[in-house]
Structure formats: C-alpha cells, structure tokens
Coordinates of C-alpha atoms in Angstrom, one line a residue:
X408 CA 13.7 10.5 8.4
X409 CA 13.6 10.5 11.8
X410 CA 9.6 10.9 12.9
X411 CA 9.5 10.7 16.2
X412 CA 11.3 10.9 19.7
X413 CA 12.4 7.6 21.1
X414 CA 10.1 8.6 24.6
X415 CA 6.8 8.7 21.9
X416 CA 8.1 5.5 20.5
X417 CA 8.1 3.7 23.9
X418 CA 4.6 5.2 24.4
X419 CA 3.2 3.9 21.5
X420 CA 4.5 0.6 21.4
X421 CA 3.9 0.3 24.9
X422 CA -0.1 0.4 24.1
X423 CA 0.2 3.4 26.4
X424 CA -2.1 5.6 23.9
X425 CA -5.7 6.4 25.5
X426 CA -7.8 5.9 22.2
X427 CA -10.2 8.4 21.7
X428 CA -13.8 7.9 22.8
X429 CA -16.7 9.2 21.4
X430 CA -17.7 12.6 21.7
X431 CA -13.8 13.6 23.1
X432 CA -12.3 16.3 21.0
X433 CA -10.3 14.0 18.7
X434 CA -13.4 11.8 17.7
X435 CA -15.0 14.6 16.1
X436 CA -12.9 16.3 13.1
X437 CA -13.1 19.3 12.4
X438 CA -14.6 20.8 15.8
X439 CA -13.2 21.9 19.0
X440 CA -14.8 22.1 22.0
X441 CA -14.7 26.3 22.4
X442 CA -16.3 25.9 18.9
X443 CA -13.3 27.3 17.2
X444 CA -12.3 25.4 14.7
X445 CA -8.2 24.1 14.8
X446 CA -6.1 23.3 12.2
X447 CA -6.5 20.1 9.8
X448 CA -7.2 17.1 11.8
X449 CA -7.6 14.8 9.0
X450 CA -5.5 11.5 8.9
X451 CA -2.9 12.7 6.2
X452 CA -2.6 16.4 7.6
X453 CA -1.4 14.8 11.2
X454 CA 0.5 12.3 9.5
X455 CA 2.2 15.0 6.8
X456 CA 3.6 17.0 10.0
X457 CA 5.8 13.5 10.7
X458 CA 6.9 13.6 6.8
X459 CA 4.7 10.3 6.7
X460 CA 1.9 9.7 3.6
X461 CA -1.2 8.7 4.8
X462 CA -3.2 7.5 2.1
X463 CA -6.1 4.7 0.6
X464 CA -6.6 2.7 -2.8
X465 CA -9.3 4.3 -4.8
X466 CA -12.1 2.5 -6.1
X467 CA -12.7 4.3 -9.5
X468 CA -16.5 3.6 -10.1
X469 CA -16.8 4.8 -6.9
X470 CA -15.0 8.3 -6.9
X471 CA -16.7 8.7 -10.1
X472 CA -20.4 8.3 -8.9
X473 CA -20.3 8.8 -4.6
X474 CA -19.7 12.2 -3.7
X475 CA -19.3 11.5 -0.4
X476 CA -16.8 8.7 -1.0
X477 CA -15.0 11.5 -3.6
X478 CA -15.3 14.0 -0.5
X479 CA -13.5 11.6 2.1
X480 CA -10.9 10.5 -0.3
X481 CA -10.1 14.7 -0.6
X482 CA -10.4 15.4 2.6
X483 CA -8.7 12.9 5.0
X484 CA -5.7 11.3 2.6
X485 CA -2.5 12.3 1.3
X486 CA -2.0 9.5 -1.1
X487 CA -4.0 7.3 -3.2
X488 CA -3.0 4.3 -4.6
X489 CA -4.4 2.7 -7.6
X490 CA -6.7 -0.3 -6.6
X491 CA -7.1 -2.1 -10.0
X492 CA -6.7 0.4 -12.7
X493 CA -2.5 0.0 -13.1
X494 CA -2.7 -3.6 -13.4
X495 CA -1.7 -5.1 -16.5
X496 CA -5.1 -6.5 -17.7
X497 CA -6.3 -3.1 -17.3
X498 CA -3.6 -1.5 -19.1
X499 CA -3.7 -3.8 -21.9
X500 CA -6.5 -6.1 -22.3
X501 CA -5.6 -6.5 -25.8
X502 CA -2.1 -6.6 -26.9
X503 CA -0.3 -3.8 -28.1
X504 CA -3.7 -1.6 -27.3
X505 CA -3.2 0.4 -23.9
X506 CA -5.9 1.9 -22.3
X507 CA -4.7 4.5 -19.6
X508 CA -7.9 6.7 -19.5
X509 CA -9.2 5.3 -15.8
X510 CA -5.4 5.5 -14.6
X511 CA -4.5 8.8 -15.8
X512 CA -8.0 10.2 -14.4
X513 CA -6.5 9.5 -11.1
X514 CA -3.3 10.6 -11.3
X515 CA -4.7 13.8 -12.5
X516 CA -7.2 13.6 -9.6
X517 CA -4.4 13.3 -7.1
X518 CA -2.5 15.9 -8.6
X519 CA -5.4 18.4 -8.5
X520 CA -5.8 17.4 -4.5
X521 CA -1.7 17.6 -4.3
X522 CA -2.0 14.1 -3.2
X523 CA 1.2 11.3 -4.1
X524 CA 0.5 8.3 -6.2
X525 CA 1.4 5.2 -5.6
X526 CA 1.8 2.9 -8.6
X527 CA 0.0 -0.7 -7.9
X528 CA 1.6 -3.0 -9.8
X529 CA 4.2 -4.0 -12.4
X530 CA 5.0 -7.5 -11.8
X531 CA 2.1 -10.5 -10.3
X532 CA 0.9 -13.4 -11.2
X533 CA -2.7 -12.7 -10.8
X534 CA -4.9 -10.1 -13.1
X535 CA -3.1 -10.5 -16.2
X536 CA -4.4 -9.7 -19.6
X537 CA -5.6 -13.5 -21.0
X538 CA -3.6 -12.8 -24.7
X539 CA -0.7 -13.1 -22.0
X540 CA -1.8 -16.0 -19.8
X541 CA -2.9 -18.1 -22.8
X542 CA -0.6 -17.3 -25.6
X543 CA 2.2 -20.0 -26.8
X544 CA 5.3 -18.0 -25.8
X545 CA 8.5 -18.8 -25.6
X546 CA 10.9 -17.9 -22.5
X547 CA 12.6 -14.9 -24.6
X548 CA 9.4 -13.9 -25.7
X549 CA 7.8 -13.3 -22.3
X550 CA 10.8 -12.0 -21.4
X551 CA 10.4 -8.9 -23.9
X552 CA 7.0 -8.7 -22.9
X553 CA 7.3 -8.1 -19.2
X554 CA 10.0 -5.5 -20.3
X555 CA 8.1 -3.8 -22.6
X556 CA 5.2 -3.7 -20.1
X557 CA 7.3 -2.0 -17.5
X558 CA 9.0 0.4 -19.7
X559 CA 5.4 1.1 -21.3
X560 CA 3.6 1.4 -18.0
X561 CA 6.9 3.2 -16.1
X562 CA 7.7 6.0 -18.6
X563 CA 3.6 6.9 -19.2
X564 CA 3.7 7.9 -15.8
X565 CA 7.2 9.2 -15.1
X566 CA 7.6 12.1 -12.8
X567 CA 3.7 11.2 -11.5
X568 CA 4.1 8.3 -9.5
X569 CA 5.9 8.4 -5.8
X570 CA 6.2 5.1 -5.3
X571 CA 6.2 1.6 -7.6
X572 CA 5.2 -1.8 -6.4
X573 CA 7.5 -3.5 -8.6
X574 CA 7.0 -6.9 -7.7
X575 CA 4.2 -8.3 -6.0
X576 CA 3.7 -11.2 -4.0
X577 CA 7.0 -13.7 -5.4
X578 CA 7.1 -15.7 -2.4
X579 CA 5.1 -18.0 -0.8
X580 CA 4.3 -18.4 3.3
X581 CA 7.5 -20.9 3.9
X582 CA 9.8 -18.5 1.8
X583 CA 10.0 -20.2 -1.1
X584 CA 9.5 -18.2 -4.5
X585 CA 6.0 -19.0 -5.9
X586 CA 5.4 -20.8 -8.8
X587 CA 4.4 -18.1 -11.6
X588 CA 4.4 -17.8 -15.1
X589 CA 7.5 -15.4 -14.4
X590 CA 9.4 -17.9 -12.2
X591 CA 8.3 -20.9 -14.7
X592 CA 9.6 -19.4 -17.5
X593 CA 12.1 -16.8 -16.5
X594 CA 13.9 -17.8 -13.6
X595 CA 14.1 -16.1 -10.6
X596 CA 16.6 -13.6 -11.9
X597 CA 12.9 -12.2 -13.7
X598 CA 13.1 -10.1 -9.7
X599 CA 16.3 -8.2 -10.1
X600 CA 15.5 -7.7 -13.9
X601 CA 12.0 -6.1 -13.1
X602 CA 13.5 -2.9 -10.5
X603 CA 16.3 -2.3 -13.1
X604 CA 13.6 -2.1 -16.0
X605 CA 11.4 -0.2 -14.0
X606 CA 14.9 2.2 -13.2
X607 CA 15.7 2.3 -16.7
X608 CA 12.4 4.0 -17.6
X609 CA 12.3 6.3 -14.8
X610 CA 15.1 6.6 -12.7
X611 CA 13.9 9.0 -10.1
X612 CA 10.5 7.1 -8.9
X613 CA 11.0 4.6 -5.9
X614 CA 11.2 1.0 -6.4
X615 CA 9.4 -1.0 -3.4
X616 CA 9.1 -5.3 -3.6
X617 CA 5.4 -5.7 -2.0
X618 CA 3.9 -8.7 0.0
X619 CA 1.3 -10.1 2.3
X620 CA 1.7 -11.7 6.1
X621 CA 5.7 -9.9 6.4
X622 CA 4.5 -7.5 9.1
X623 CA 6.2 -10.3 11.6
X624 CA 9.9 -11.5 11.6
X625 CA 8.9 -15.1 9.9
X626 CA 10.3 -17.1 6.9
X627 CA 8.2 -15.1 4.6
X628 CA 9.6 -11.6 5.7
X629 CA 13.1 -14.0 5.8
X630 CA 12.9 -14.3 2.7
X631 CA 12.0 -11.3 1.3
X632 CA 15.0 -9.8 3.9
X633 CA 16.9 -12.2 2.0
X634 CA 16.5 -10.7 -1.4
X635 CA 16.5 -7.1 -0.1
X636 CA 20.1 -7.9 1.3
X637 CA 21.1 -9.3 -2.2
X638 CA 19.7 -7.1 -4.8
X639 CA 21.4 -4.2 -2.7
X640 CA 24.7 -6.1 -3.2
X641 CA 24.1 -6.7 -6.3
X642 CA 23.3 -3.0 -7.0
X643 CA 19.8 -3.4 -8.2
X644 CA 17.9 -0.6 -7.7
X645 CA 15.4 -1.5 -4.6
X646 CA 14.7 1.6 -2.4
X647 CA 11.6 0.1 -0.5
X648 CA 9.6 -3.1 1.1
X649 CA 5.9 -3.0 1.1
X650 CA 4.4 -4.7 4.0
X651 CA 0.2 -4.9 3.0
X652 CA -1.5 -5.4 6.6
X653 CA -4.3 -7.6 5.5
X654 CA -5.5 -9.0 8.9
X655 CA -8.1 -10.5 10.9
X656 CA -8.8 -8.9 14.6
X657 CA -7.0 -11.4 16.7
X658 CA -3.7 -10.4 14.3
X659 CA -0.2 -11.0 16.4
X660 CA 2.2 -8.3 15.3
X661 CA 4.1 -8.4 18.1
X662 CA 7.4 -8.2 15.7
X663 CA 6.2 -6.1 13.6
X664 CA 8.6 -3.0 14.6
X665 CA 11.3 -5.2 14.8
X666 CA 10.7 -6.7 11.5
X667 CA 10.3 -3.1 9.9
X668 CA 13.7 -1.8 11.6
X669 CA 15.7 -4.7 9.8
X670 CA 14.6 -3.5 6.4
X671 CA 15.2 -0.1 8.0
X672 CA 19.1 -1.2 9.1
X673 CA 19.7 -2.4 5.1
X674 CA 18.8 1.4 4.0
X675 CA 15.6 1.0 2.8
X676 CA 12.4 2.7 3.3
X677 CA 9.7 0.6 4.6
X678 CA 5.5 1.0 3.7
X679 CA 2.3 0.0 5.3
X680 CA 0.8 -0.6 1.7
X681 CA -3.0 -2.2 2.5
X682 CA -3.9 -2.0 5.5
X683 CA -7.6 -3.6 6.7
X684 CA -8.4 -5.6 9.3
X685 CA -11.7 -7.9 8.9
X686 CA -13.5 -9.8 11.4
X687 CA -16.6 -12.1 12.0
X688 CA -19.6 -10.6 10.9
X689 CA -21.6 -8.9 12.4
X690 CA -19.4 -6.4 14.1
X691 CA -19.7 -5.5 17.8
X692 CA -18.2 -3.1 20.2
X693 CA -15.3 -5.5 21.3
X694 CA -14.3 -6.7 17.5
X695 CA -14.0 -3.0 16.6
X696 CA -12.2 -2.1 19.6
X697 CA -9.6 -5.3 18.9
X698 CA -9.6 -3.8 14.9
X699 CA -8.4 -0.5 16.4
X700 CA -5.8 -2.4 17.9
X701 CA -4.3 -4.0 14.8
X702 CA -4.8 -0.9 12.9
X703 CA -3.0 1.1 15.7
X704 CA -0.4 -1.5 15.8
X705 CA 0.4 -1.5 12.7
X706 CA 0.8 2.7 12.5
X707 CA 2.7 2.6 15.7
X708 CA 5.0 0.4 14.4
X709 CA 5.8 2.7 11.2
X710 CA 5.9 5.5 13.4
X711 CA 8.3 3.9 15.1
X712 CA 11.0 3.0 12.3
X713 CA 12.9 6.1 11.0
X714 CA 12.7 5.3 6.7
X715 CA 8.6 4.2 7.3
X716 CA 7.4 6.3 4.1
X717 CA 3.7 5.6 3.9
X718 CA 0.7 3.8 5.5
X719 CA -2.1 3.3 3.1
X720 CA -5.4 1.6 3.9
X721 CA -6.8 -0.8 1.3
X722 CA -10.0 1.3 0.9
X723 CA -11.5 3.3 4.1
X724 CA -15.2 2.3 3.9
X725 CA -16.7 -0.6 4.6
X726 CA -19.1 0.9 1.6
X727 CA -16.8 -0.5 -0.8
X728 CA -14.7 -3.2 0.6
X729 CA -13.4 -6.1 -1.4
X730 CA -13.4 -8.4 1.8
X731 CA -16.7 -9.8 2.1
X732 CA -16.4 -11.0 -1.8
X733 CA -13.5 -13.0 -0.6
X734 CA -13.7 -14.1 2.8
X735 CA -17.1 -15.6 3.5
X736 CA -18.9 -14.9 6.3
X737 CA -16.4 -11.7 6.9
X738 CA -16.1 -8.0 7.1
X739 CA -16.3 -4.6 8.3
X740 CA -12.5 -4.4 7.5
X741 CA -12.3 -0.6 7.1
X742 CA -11.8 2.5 9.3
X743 CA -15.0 4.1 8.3
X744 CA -18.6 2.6 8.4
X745 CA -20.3 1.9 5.0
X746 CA -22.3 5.6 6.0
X747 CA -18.4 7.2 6.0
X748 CA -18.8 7.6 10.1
X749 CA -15.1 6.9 11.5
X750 CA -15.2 3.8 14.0
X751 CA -12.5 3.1 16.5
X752 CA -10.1 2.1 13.9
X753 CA -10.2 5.7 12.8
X754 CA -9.8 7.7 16.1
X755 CA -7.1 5.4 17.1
X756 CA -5.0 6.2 14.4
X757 CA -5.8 10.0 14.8
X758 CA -4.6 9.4 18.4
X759 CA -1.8 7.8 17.4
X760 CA -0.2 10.7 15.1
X761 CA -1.2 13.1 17.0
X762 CA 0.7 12.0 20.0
X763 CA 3.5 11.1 17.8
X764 CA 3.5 15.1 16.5
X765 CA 3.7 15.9 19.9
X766 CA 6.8 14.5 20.3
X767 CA 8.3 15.1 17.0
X768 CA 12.0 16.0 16.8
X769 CA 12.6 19.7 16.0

C-alpha cells in the first residue's frame, strides 16, 4: 500500500512540513479564503485519499449525551475504536450473561457514518470480569474460558469489525512476557492460541498484537519483533502490530519509522492505535507546539511505511480525556481543546496528509 512518494517521505521526516498557523487556510476547516468552500478537509477525508484510516476511541456516555462531541466524531474520523465497551468485563460481567447493547450501538453507529471498527480487546490482563479474576480455576479451565470468550466476542461481530487487538500489552519494558493470569496459568503458547481462535471465528477480520512504548526500536518492540517473526513461521494468523503512542511532549521517536518498516519488511501491516500526547499542566504555547510535534511524528512516520493501516487518537478532546485521572498533575493530551477547537496538534496533522496527498503515487 504504497501511500506516498519517497520525495514526501524525505519531507516529512525531514521536519521540513510548515505547520499551519492560525488563521492560514488549513487552520480553518471547512473555509477557503475566496469563500468557496473545497472539498472535505476533515482528518479522515485527507487521510482516506492515502488508503489510511484516521480514526478516535469513542467514549459512549459521551456520544450519547454531547452533541457536539457526536458531531466531531461524524465529521472528522474514519474509524472509531471501542474505548471500554469490548472489554471482557463489559461483555460479561457475569458469567455466561453477555451484554453487547453499548457495543453493538457503536458498531451500528459507525456503520451508519460508513466509518471501520476497530475491536479493542480480546486478550489483557487488566478489566476483567471479577467471576474471572477471583474464581478457583484450573489451567484447562481458563483455558476454555479465554476460548469461549474469543469465539463469543469474535463471531458476534464478524463481518463488522476491521481490525482486532488480539492481544494486548504481553510484555513488559525489558521484553520479557508479563506476568498475567494468562502467562501464569497458560503458558506463553496462550499468544499463538489467541490469533488462531480469534481466526477460527472469523477468518476474514485482521489480527493485530497491540502494545505501549514500541514506537522506538528497543527491547520492548524487540520483543514483540521477536514474536511477530515466529508466529509467522509458525503460521499463526498475525496480519498486524499496534503501536499505541501514549506520550509525554519531550517524546524521542527518533526510530520510530525505522521501527515500523521492520514490522513492515515481515509482511505485516502496522497501526498507530492510541495516540495522545500529555504534558505538564497548564498548557502553553511552547508545550502545544512540542505536542504537535510528537503527534506529527508519529503520523509522518505511518505515512511513511507502505502497510501503515490506521492512526487512531485515544480520544480527540481534552473534554473527555482519561489522562488527568491517571497521571497527576497532567494533561491536555488531545488534538482538540475541551471546547472541540483544534490546537496545533490538529493542524499539524492536517498539514501533514495533505502534503503527503500531494505527493501520492498515481
């Protein structure tokens, strides 16, 4: 999927994109300055002409009851990706008694808007249902249960979902597999077994492994290389690597491109899957200009690697951000203000694609 010429490549990563400045024609969506109006200028029309999703993880309280937040998510995404409501202690707080209604109400959201879902996620060790975490089972028992899960979850959503996080966060920073209930008592073979259960119940959606802090080429994204290179071999069914992009403003990604082409030279597609960038409240005009930065970074790097599929932002508003819950003293981590008014974040990713379409191969 080749997106773009190597000349817009070398511009991009070069940091030789002017970032749109206030008032300029691409800060202002939707306008133009003979007051015509041009084509769709939203993030995930530009990014759609370069057969890249652009897309966000949807807060469902919020696209229920802010119509402005319901507006944006229309309007400027391609994608949406589920932000709690696939995870298992959603799905089945009780066991053997699904409850799918907040998941299939955005699937059938996206589907109205002719957006692609992302499915967020099958296997973790974190927001499991407690019957699960605190239940005397045995090895074979959790075994069946994690199967049953992802058949369950995969085949009530075949032929809706684009993309699967199969397996979330198995390793830790030194590349080592975490220590999880599915590690403890399964064995690291639980990895492989996941994507060819997830297969098994729908074999045309695509399977991605999904982590945190593998942007860079570092025994983390080692690691995860690692088992990319051995599942294939082993003819599991893997067609994808999720890189999140949680970062601060003084982020490092100078690898990042490189890291995503080696994932790229296995023959797999590679995703932006969470993208926000937080800093030290309060925000001023040179931590938003370094957050436009990281975000940009992170796109041009995408843009830059031929199977790159996606690039979602973990939520687009500072309105509704999980960050300042979990990093104290931190925030403004979006692309959009908590008023929906784009900050630099936003019209250097504009800038960014739309240079990139520029220079699109026929």
């Amino acid at each position: 999927m080749g997106k773009i010429t190597a000349t817009a490549a070398g511009l991009l990563l070069s940091g030789a994109v002017v970032l749109a400045t206030p008032g300029s024609a691409l800060s202002e969506p939707g306008t133009a300055g003979d007051g015509r109006r041009p084509a769709d200028q939203s993030l995930g029309s530009l990014a759609k002409r370069l057969d890249l999703r652009f897309a966000t993880a949807v807060d469902m309280a919020a696209l229920a009851d802010d119509a402005a937040y319901r507006q944006k998510v229309v309007s400027e995404f391609s994608g949406v990706t589920a932000e709690n409501v696939m995870k298992w202690e959603v799905l089945e707080p009780q066991r053997g008694v699904y409850d799918w209604e907040q998941a299939d109400r955005l699937v059938a959201f996206a589907r109205q808007n002719r957006q692609t879902v992302r499915g967020h996620v099958l296997v973790w060790h974190n927001q499991l249902p407690a019957w699960l975490t605190e239940g005397d089972f045995s090895a074979q028992e959790l075994r069946a249960l994690l199967r049953k899960h992802i058949h369950e979850t995969v085949r009530h959503f075949r032929g809706k979902v684009w993309h699967w996080d199969v397996v979330n966060e198995a390793f830790n920073e030194d590349g080592t597999l975490r220590d999880t209930i599915w590690l403890r008592n399964l064995g690291p073979g639980y990895i492989a077994d996941a994507f060819r259960w997830a297969h098994e119940a729908d074999p045309r959606v695509r399977l991605y492994y999904n982590d945190y802090n593998i942007e860079n080429v570092n025994a983390k994204s080692d690691a995860v290389h690692n088992l990319v290179r051995s599942l294939r071999a082993q003819g599991v069914p893997i067609h994808g690597v999720g890189v999140q992009g949680h970062h601060t403003v003084g982020s490092d990604l100078a690898s990042m491109q490189r890291n995503l082409q080696r994932f790229d030279d296995l023959g797999v597609e590679t995703s932006v899957t969470e993208a926000d960038v937080r800093m030290v409240m309060p925000a001023d005009a040179t931590k938003l200009q370094a957050q436009a930065n990281v975000y940009s970074t992170m796109l041009e790097s995408c843009l830059a690697t031929p199977r790159c599929t996606s690039f979602t932002v973990w939520g687009f508003t500072d309105k509704y951000s999980w960050v300042p819950d979990w990093f104290d003293g931190e925030g403004a981590a979006n692309i959009m203000d908590e008023n929906f008014q784009p900050k630099p974040a936003y019209n250097a990713l504009r800038t960014d694609l739309t240079l990139a379409s520029s220079h699109r191969r026929p």
